[in-house]
Coordinates of C-alpha atoms in Angstrom, one line a residue:
M163 CA 95.2 141.5 216.7
V164 CA 94.3 138.4 217.1
L165 CA 92.0 137.9 214.4
L166 CA 94.8 139.6 211.8
I167 CA 97.1 136.9 213.1
I168 CA 94.4 133.9 212.4
G169 CA 94.2 135.7 209.2
L170 CA 97.8 136.0 208.1
V171 CA 98.2 131.7 209.2
A172 CA 95.0 130.7 207.2
C173 CA 96.3 132.7 204.4
K174 CA 99.9 130.9 205.1
K175 CA 98.4 127.1 204.6
G176 CA 96.4 127.9 201.7
I177 CA 99.8 128.4 199.8
N178 CA 100.4 124.8 198.2
D179 CA 104.0 124.2 196.2
I180 CA 103.8 123.4 192.3
G181 CA 105.9 120.5 192.4
K182 CA 108.7 120.8 189.6
V183 CA 108.2 119.8 185.8
Q184 CA 110.3 117.1 185.1
E185 CA 110.9 118.6 181.7
Q186 CA 112.6 115.8 178.8
L187 CA 112.3 117.8 175.8
A188 CA 116.0 117.7 174.4
I189 CA 117.3 118.6 170.6
M190 CA 120.6 117.0 169.1
P191 CA 121.5 118.0 165.8
S192 CA 123.6 116.2 163.3
A193 CA 126.3 119.3 163.4
E194 CA 127.8 121.8 165.8
S195 CA 128.9 123.6 163.0
I196 CA 128.7 122.9 159.0
V197 CA 130.0 124.1 155.7
L198 CA 127.7 124.9 152.9
D199 CA 127.9 122.7 150.2
E200 CA 127.6 124.4 146.7
N201 CA 128.0 120.6 145.0
N202 CA 125.5 119.0 146.8
L203 CA 122.7 122.5 147.2
S204 CA 119.5 120.2 147.6
K205 CA 121.0 117.8 149.5
N206 CA 120.3 118.0 153.5
I207 CA 123.7 119.6 155.5
I208 CA 122.2 119.4 158.6
T209 CA 119.3 117.7 161.0
F210 CA 118.1 118.3 164.0
N211 CA 116.2 115.3 165.7
W212 CA 114.5 115.9 169.2
K213 CA 112.9 114.3 172.5
P214 CA 110.1 114.2 172.8
A215 CA 108.5 116.2 175.9
R216 CA 106.6 115.1 179.1
P217 CA 104.7 112.5 179.2
Q218 CA 100.6 113.6 179.6
S219 CA 97.8 111.8 179.8
D220 CA 95.9 111.4 177.0
D221 CA 93.3 114.1 177.5
H222 CA 96.0 116.1 176.9
L223 CA 97.1 116.8 173.3
V224 CA 100.8 118.1 172.3
S225 CA 102.0 119.7 169.3
Y226 CA 105.3 120.5 168.6
T227 CA 106.6 123.5 166.8
T228 CA 109.5 124.3 165.3
K229 CA 111.5 128.0 164.1
L230 CA 114.8 128.4 162.6
D231 CA 116.2 132.2 162.6
V232 CA 119.2 133.9 162.5
V233 CA 121.1 134.8 166.1
G234 CA 119.7 138.4 167.3
N235 CA 116.3 138.2 165.1
N236 CA 114.9 136.5 168.6
F237 CA 112.4 134.7 166.1
G238 CA 110.5 137.5 165.0
S239 CA 107.5 137.2 162.6
S240 CA 109.1 138.5 159.4
T241 CA 112.4 136.4 159.7
A242 CA 111.7 133.5 161.7
I243 CA 111.3 130.2 159.0
M244 CA 108.3 127.9 161.5
N245 CA 106.9 125.1 160.8
Y246 CA 103.9 123.0 162.1
E247 CA 105.0 119.4 162.9
D248 CA 102.7 116.4 162.2
E249 CA 102.2 114.0 164.9
G250 CA 105.3 111.4 165.3
T251 CA 107.3 113.6 163.8
F252 CA 110.7 114.8 165.5
S253 CA 113.1 115.8 163.2
R254 CA 113.7 118.7 160.6
S255 CA 116.1 119.2 158.1
F256 CA 117.4 122.0 156.3
T257 CA 119.6 122.0 153.0
S258 CA 122.6 124.2 151.5
E259 CA 120.3 125.7 149.0
Q260 CA 118.0 126.8 151.9
L261 CA 119.6 128.2 154.0
Q262 CA 121.7 130.0 151.7
N263 CA 118.6 131.6 150.4
W264 CA 117.0 132.7 152.7
A265 CA 120.7 134.6 154.3
S266 CA 120.6 136.3 151.4
Q267 CA 117.2 137.5 150.6
K268 CA 115.6 137.0 154.4
W269 CA 118.2 137.8 156.6
G270 CA 120.1 140.2 154.9
I271 CA 123.4 138.9 155.7
P272 CA 126.3 140.0 153.2
N273 CA 127.9 138.1 150.6
N274 CA 130.9 135.6 152.0
K275 CA 130.0 136.6 155.9
A276 CA 129.2 133.0 158.5
F277 CA 126.5 133.2 160.7
T278 CA 125.4 131.7 163.8
L279 CA 121.6 129.9 163.4
E280 CA 119.4 128.8 165.9
F281 CA 116.4 126.7 165.8
R282 CA 113.9 126.4 168.7
V283 CA 111.5 123.3 169.5
V284 CA 108.7 124.2 170.9
A285 CA 106.3 121.3 173.3
Q286 CA 102.4 122.3 174.0
W287 CA 99.6 120.3 175.0
E288 CA 96.2 121.0 174.9
G289 CA 92.8 119.8 176.6
G290 CA 92.9 117.7 180.0
A291 CA 91.6 119.4 183.0
T292 CA 94.8 121.0 184.0
F293 CA 97.0 123.7 182.6
E294 CA 100.6 122.6 181.3
A295 CA 103.2 124.2 180.7
P296 CA 105.1 124.2 177.1
E297 CA 108.3 123.0 177.0
V298 CA 111.3 124.8 174.7
R299 CA 114.4 123.9 173.7
T300 CA 117.2 126.2 171.7
V301 CA 120.5 125.6 170.4
Q302 CA 123.1 127.5 168.2
I303 CA 124.5 126.3 164.7
K304 CA 128.0 127.8 163.2
V305 CA 127.5 128.4 159.4
T306 CA 129.6 129.4 156.4
P307 CA 128.0 130.1 153.7
I308 CA 129.2 129.0 149.6
K309 CA 131.2 131.8 148.4
A310 CA 129.7 133.9 146.6
V311 CA 131.2 135.2 143.2
V312 CA 134.0 137.8 143.7
F313 CA 133.6 141.1 140.6
D314 CA 136.9 142.3 142.1
A315 CA 140.3 141.1 141.5
D316 CA 143.4 142.8 142.3
K317 CA 144.9 140.1 140.5
I318 CA 144.3 137.0 138.5
F319 CA 146.5 134.5 137.5
L320 CA 147.3 131.3 136.1
S321 CA 148.4 127.9 137.3
G322 CA 148.8 124.5 138.2
S323 CA 150.2 121.3 136.4
A324 CA 148.5 122.3 133.1
V325 CA 151.0 125.7 133.2
P326 CA 154.8 124.1 132.1
G327 CA 158.0 125.6 133.8
I328 CA 156.5 128.4 135.6
N329 CA 154.5 128.4 138.9
K330 CA 151.6 131.1 137.7
V331 CA 151.4 133.5 135.3
E332 CA 149.7 136.5 135.9
M333 CA 146.4 137.5 133.2
T334 CA 146.3 140.5 131.9
K335 CA 143.0 143.7 131.5
T336 CA 141.8 143.7 128.4
F337 CA 141.7 147.2 127.1
E338 CA 138.7 147.1 125.8
N339 CA 136.8 145.8 129.0
L340 CA 139.1 146.6 132.4
N341 CA 136.9 144.4 134.6
Q342 CA 137.8 141.7 131.7
Y343 CA 141.2 139.6 132.0
A344 CA 142.6 137.2 129.2
Y345 CA 145.8 135.6 128.6
L346 CA 147.1 133.6 125.4
L347 CA 149.9 130.6 126.3
N348 CA 151.1 127.0 125.5
L349 CA 149.8 124.6 128.1
Q350 CA 150.5 121.0 128.3
P351 CA 148.3 118.0 129.3
G352 CA 147.3 118.3 133.3
D353 CA 145.1 120.9 135.3
L354 CA 144.1 124.2 135.0
Q355 CA 143.6 126.9 137.8
I356 CA 142.5 130.0 138.0
P357 CA 143.1 131.9 141.3
V358 CA 142.6 135.6 141.9
D359 CA 144.0 137.8 144.7
Y360 CA 141.4 140.2 146.1
K361 CA 141.8 142.6 149.4
G362 CA 144.9 140.0 150.4
A363 CA 142.9 136.6 150.1
T364 CA 143.3 134.2 147.4
N365 CA 140.0 132.5 146.1
Y366 CA 139.9 129.8 142.5
I367 CA 137.9 130.9 139.8
A368 CA 135.4 127.3 139.7
S369 CA 132.2 126.5 136.8
A370 CA 128.9 127.0 138.7
D371 CA 127.7 124.2 138.1
A372 CA 131.7 121.9 139.6
N373 CA 132.3 120.8 135.5
T374 CA 135.9 120.4 135.2
A375 CA 135.8 119.5 131.5
L376 CA 136.7 122.4 129.4
Q377 CA 133.5 123.4 127.1
D378 CA 136.4 124.6 124.4
G379 CA 134.9 128.2 123.4
S380 CA 131.7 128.5 125.2
A381 CA 131.6 131.1 128.3
V382 CA 130.8 129.2 131.1
A383 CA 129.3 130.7 134.5
I384 CA 131.7 131.2 137.4
K385 CA 131.9 132.0 140.8
T386 CA 134.8 131.6 143.7
R387 CA 136.0 129.8 146.4
E388 CA 138.5 129.0 149.1
T389 CA 139.5 125.5 147.8
A390 CA 141.2 124.9 144.4
F391 CA 139.2 124.0 141.6
S392 CA 140.9 123.2 138.3
W393 CA 140.2 122.8 134.2
K394 CA 141.2 119.5 132.0
I395 CA 143.4 119.9 130.3
E396 CA 143.7 117.1 127.9
T397 CA 146.1 118.3 124.5
A398 CA 148.6 120.5 124.2
G399 CA 149.2 123.5 122.2
L400 CA 148.4 127.3 122.5
Y401 CA 145.1 128.5 124.2
R402 CA 143.3 131.4 125.1
V403 CA 141.7 132.2 128.4
V404 CA 139.4 134.6 129.0
V405 CA 137.8 135.9 132.5
N406 CA 135.0 138.5 132.4
M407 CA 134.3 139.4 136.4
Q408 CA 131.4 141.9 135.4
K409 CA 129.9 139.1 132.9
A410 CA 131.0 136.2 135.8
T411 CA 131.9 134.0 132.8
A412 CA 134.7 132.1 132.1
T413 CA 135.5 131.3 128.2
I414 CA 138.8 128.8 127.1
Y415 CA 139.8 128.3 123.8
S416 CA 141.7 125.6 122.7
P417 CA 143.9 125.1 120.0
L418 CA 140.9 123.4 118.0
Q419 CA 138.9 126.3 118.7
A420 CA 141.4 129.8 118.1
L421 CA 140.6 132.7 117.1
T422 CA 141.6 134.0 114.5
P423 CA 141.8 138.0 113.1
K424 CA 139.4 139.6 110.6
V425 CA 140.4 138.6 107.0
V426 CA 138.6 141.0 104.4
N427 CA 138.8 140.6 100.4
W428 CA 138.4 143.8 98.2
T429 CA 139.5 145.2 94.9
G430 CA 142.8 147.9 94.4
D431 CA 143.2 150.0 91.2
G432 CA 143.9 148.2 88.2
S433 CA 141.2 145.3 89.0
V434 CA 143.8 143.9 91.0
A435 CA 142.5 141.2 94.3
Q436 CA 143.7 142.2 97.3
T437 CA 143.1 140.1 100.5
T438 CA 144.1 141.4 104.5
T439 CA 144.7 140.8 107.4
I440 CA 143.6 142.7 109.7
T441 CA 145.6 143.5 112.6
D442 CA 145.2 147.5 112.6
L443 CA 143.3 150.6 110.9
W444 CA 143.7 153.7 109.7
M445 CA 141.3 156.7 109.4
H446 CA 140.1 158.5 106.5
G447 CA 137.5 161.3 105.4
A448 CA 137.5 164.6 106.9
I449 CA 139.4 163.8 109.5
N450 CA 142.7 163.8 107.7
S451 CA 141.5 166.0 105.2
F452 CA 141.2 163.3 102.8
G453 CA 145.0 162.9 102.8
T454 CA 147.5 160.6 103.7
P455 CA 145.5 158.0 105.9
L456 CA 146.2 158.0 109.7
K457 CA 147.7 155.1 111.0
M458 CA 145.5 154.5 114.6
E459 CA 148.1 152.4 116.2
C460 CA 145.8 149.9 117.4
R461 CA 146.3 147.5 120.2
V462 CA 144.7 143.9 119.8
S463 CA 142.9 142.8 122.2
L464 CA 144.1 139.3 123.6
A465 CA 140.3 137.9 124.1
D466 CA 139.7 138.2 120.5
P467 CA 142.0 139.1 117.6
Q468 CA 139.3 140.4 116.2
I469 CA 139.1 143.6 118.9
L470 CA 140.8 146.6 117.9
V471 CA 141.4 149.0 121.0
Y472 CA 142.5 152.7 119.4
T473 CA 143.4 154.8 122.5
G474 CA 144.4 158.8 120.8
A475 CA 142.3 161.4 120.9
R476 CA 141.3 162.5 117.0
V477 CA 137.8 163.2 116.2
G478 CA 135.8 164.6 113.7
K479 CA 134.3 162.2 110.9
T480 CA 136.2 159.7 109.3
K481 CA 135.4 155.7 108.0
F482 CA 138.1 152.8 109.2
I483 CA 140.1 151.5 106.1
V484 CA 142.8 148.1 106.1
Y485 CA 145.3 149.9 103.6
G486 CA 147.1 152.7 104.9
G487 CA 149.3 153.5 101.8
T488 CA 149.6 157.2 99.8
D489 CA 148.1 155.8 96.7
N490 CA 144.2 155.5 94.7
N491 CA 144.2 152.1 96.8
K492 CA 143.4 154.3 99.7
N493 CA 139.9 155.2 98.5
L494 CA 139.3 152.0 97.4
A495 CA 140.3 149.7 100.7
Y496 CA 138.2 147.8 102.5
A497 CA 136.5 150.1 105.4
F498 CA 134.2 150.0 108.3
S499 CA 131.8 152.9 109.3
A500 CA 128.9 153.7 109.9
P501 CA 125.4 151.3 108.2
L502 CA 124.2 151.8 104.7
S503 CA 120.2 153.8 104.8
A504 CA 117.9 151.8 104.4
T505 CA 117.7 152.2 100.5
N506 CA 121.6 150.5 100.5
T507 CA 122.9 154.4 100.2
A508 CA 125.3 156.0 101.8
Q509 CA 124.9 157.8 105.3
D510 CA 126.8 159.7 107.6
L511 CA 126.3 159.2 111.8
T512 CA 127.6 160.5 114.8
L513 CA 129.0 157.7 117.3
V514 CA 127.6 158.9 120.6
Q515 CA 130.0 158.2 123.7
G516 CA 129.2 154.7 126.1
T517 CA 127.0 154.0 123.1
V518 CA 127.8 150.7 121.7
A519 CA 126.7 151.4 118.0
T520 CA 126.9 148.7 114.6
L521 CA 129.3 149.1 112.4
S522 CA 129.0 147.9 108.9
G523 CA 131.8 146.9 106.3
G524 CA 132.8 146.7 102.9
S525 CA 134.5 147.9 99.8
T526 CA 131.4 149.1 97.8
S527 CA 130.9 152.8 97.1
A528 CA 128.1 153.1 99.4
Q529 CA 130.3 151.3 101.7
R530 CA 133.0 154.0 101.0
N531 CA 131.4 157.0 100.9
S532 CA 129.6 156.2 104.7
Y533 CA 131.3 158.1 107.9
Y534 CA 130.7 158.1 111.3
T535 CA 131.7 161.5 113.4
I536 CA 133.8 160.7 116.3
P537 CA 132.5 163.2 118.9
S538 CA 134.6 165.8 121.0
G539 CA 136.6 164.3 124.1
T540 CA 136.8 160.8 123.1
N541 CA 139.6 159.2 123.2
V542 CA 139.0 155.6 123.4
L543 CA 137.5 153.4 120.4
V544 CA 136.9 149.9 120.7
L545 CA 136.0 148.8 117.2
D546 CA 134.2 144.4 117.4
L547 CA 135.0 143.3 113.8
R548 CA 133.9 140.0 114.9
N549 CA 130.5 141.3 116.4
M550 CA 130.2 144.7 114.2
T551 CA 130.2 146.7 116.7
I552 CA 131.6 150.2 117.8
L553 CA 132.3 151.9 120.7
A554 CA 133.5 155.2 121.8
E555 CA 134.3 156.2 125.5
K556 CA 136.4 158.9 127.7
R557 CA 138.3 157.5 129.7

């Protein structure tokens, strides 16, 4: 017992407390929360500065490692953005573009969802006669991402000081594309805004490059954002506005770039010259037994007056002519139908539902004797006379 007590006393006397380390490393972020700036993507949006760790003897070499990640990832090897900082460097900055890209591509954060970042600085020493415990500091920053393009909409409006007398007008879905909205209206000099209502929230369509100048008649890439965006309308007149949510584009036509219906020339009975402005078409062929042409009652698209949409259920072999009288002109009229063969002779083709086909037009004998067969079940035909295409669909 005496020897055991002596041993315990000796062990107790050999234990020395380690002095508490006075750590000095501290991180000072430039902000506690940030909103990524879509207009200055390459500009630093957040900067982390830090104070050096506690000083050591010259025999110790200190190095700093920084890590950036989303809260919950625990700075995993596959998710953390890690940097070995140069000697004498006590700052690390990130741009809006970097954070936006990492959020979607590296961290898998859903579009438009806010998130919290963690930034960590680790100071550690090498060399020296003694081991020095590293210093570690971590801070959190709340981030609001850049608003991504919303490809869905419950309603789209036109508003702003350029819209006279009305607070806002609702745009119309086009017949040919239900993901496209269009409207034709008189505007006055001022600001034109395009608000979008979707799932109870209102955002604004903006050009992707934040350019407010009107790109007359040209489709521009768009995105949505929470704050209002305006295009500058300089001249009063009738404007056509087209928003394609599927392609994420917007096109604004001023009176100088006004779209007009297609006009064709052909020679009727008795060699009488005919000029027809096309606002509707008639089916003629086996579909009507070559009798009285069938008026299609086409709807003219608000996006382009040269796009005609047929929503009937007639199917069969036909051409689409620009004249619907019962006289011989019906057989001589300008016709849209299948393209000619490689040898410029008439040919018959069958449309495939859901596949865009080439549309050819003319008043030559070969063109008037070419036909398309509309397949069974088709209830929508989209004839684009500007781009000369035809699409059969079953909706």
